[in-house]
Amino acid sequence: MSNLFRDLLKKIGSGQHTSHNLTRTEAGLATKMMLLGEATPAQIGGFLIAHRIKRPTSEELAGMLDAYEELGPKLQAIPTEKPTIVFGIPYDGRTRTAPVSPLTALLLACCGQNVIMHGGDRLPTKYGLPLVEIWQSLGVDWTKLELSKTQHVLEKTGIGFVYPPMHFPLIKSIWEYRDQIGKRPPFASMELIWCPYAGDAHIVTGFVHPPTEERFQATLSHMGITNFTTVKGLEGSCDLPQDRTAIIGLGNGTKTIERLLLVPREYGLTTKNIPLNSTQELISEMKSVLAGSQSELMQTALWNSGFYLFRCGICADMSEGLAKAQELFSCGVVLDKLRELQQAINSIQ
């Protein structure tokens, strides 16, 4: 048993009236002790539950990120004119709505915008469809690549994927606790703003509840990150909703975020979210989009790709972004990027 960790646990777990927040240094130390197994299972379980009940502060989240910075992997910086997009998408996947972020990543890479994603296999608490499984179904298997090989693929294609079971196995134990306690601990929130990239990055993170967005903004400020985008997205992801106004926060180097509200019907797009029925059906629809066929999922792909083309400065506004996205899907350029990605990975496995 670690007496030091016990003291940290007592600090956050003493109840509503006597508990205290951890400092950034203390939160980083507690995270390292959990990842390295220096705390006992009972201490770790108690900490995760206590911290969830208390709710993490931005300073505590920054300390957790410090520990990930010290112990975790990083893809190295590559020469680029634009900051690399790092998508922060919930690790426990999707269960209700069809994800399109892999299509968005492929399209952005076609335009010279580098993109990094990260995530594991089916994880608690939702055990939804994860990113890595979608990529595998599209013929892109990130799970067998050492980090150096992932670096090679990023440099060659503009797309990279950090896969923690291979690249950061220390966090697998935390996922096991997540399953046993049946709740998403603060780590699940912190993962959404983790940046496993050593270069100039643009963090894009989804959120569900407004206080989470405020906490993320403050945490990123602690980390010295001012270039970011927050999206009140589908199931907490970075995918823009279509059944309601998309609420987006733009971090552009100032202390306050710029609010952007986007309404699909104003751009002639469907106002319903596409349901996720099965992985097989989703992949079939994605391949149809890549072939340039018009469909409801194509509208979702256009809605998201158009926004990110605009947000990355590739297009001047949403209308131009939507038109460019339609052109790129229709002419087969995005499908060619997928084939390039497949070839790059297959050549080094």
Tab-separated table of N, CA and C in Angstrom, residues 91-92 119-123 128 130 132-133 136 143 163 165 175:
chain	number	residue	atom	x	y	z
A	91	TYR	N	-13.488	7.057	-26.318
A	91	TYR	CA	-12.916	5.734	-26.547
A	91	TYR	C	-13.966	4.621	-26.493
A	92	ASP	N	-15.105	4.876	-25.823
A	92	ASP	CA	-16.093	3.799	-25.713
A	92	ASP	C	-17.052	3.747	-26.896
A	119	GLY	N	-7.335	5.930	-30.027
A	119	GLY	CA	-8.380	5.162	-29.360
A	119	GLY	C	-8.065	3.684	-29.388
A	120	GLY	N	-8.813	2.924	-28.598
A	120	GLY	CA	-8.562	1.496	-28.479
A	120	GLY	C	-9.672	0.656	-29.077
A	121	ASP	N	-9.859	-0.533	-28.507
A	121	ASP	CA	-10.879	-1.456	-28.981
A	121	ASP	C	-12.203	-1.133	-28.283
A	122	ARG	N	-13.134	-2.073	-28.298
A	122	ARG	CA	-14.412	-1.826	-27.621
A	122	ARG	C	-14.178	-1.726	-26.113
A	123	LEU	N	-14.574	-0.584	-25.573
A	123	LEU	CA	-14.223	-0.269	-24.189
A	123	LEU	C	-15.447	0.125	-23.385
A	128	GLY	N	-19.249	0.638	-27.407
A	128	GLY	CA	-19.751	0.970	-28.736
A	128	GLY	C	-18.719	0.724	-29.826
A	130	PRO	N	-15.832	1.347	-32.022
A	130	PRO	CA	-14.688	2.257	-31.911
A	130	PRO	C	-14.113	2.616	-33.273
A	132	VAL	N	-11.062	2.352	-34.374
A	132	VAL	CA	-10.111	1.403	-34.939
A	132	VAL	C	-10.830	0.279	-35.685
A	133	GLU	N	-12.021	-0.074	-35.225
A	133	GLU	CA	-12.794	-1.135	-35.883
A	133	GLU	C	-13.357	-0.651	-37.223
A	136	GLN	N	-10.461	-0.746	-39.626
A	136	GLN	CA	-10.176	-2.129	-40.030
A	136	GLN	C	-11.163	-2.594	-41.094
A	143	THR	N	-3.704	-1.603	-35.762
A	143	THR	CA	-3.441	-2.261	-34.493
A	143	THR	C	-2.117	-3.005	-34.437
A	163	TYR	N	-2.641	4.003	-31.138
A	163	TYR	CA	-3.434	2.877	-30.640
A	163	TYR	C	-2.877	2.463	-29.284
A	165	PRO	N	-3.402	0.256	-26.867
A	165	PRO	CA	-3.005	-1.111	-26.502
A	165	PRO	C	-1.613	-1.490	-27.001
A	175	TRP	N	-8.480	1.015	-17.916
A	175	TRP	CA	-9.696	0.596	-18.614
A	175	TRP	C	-10.384	-0.544	-17.882
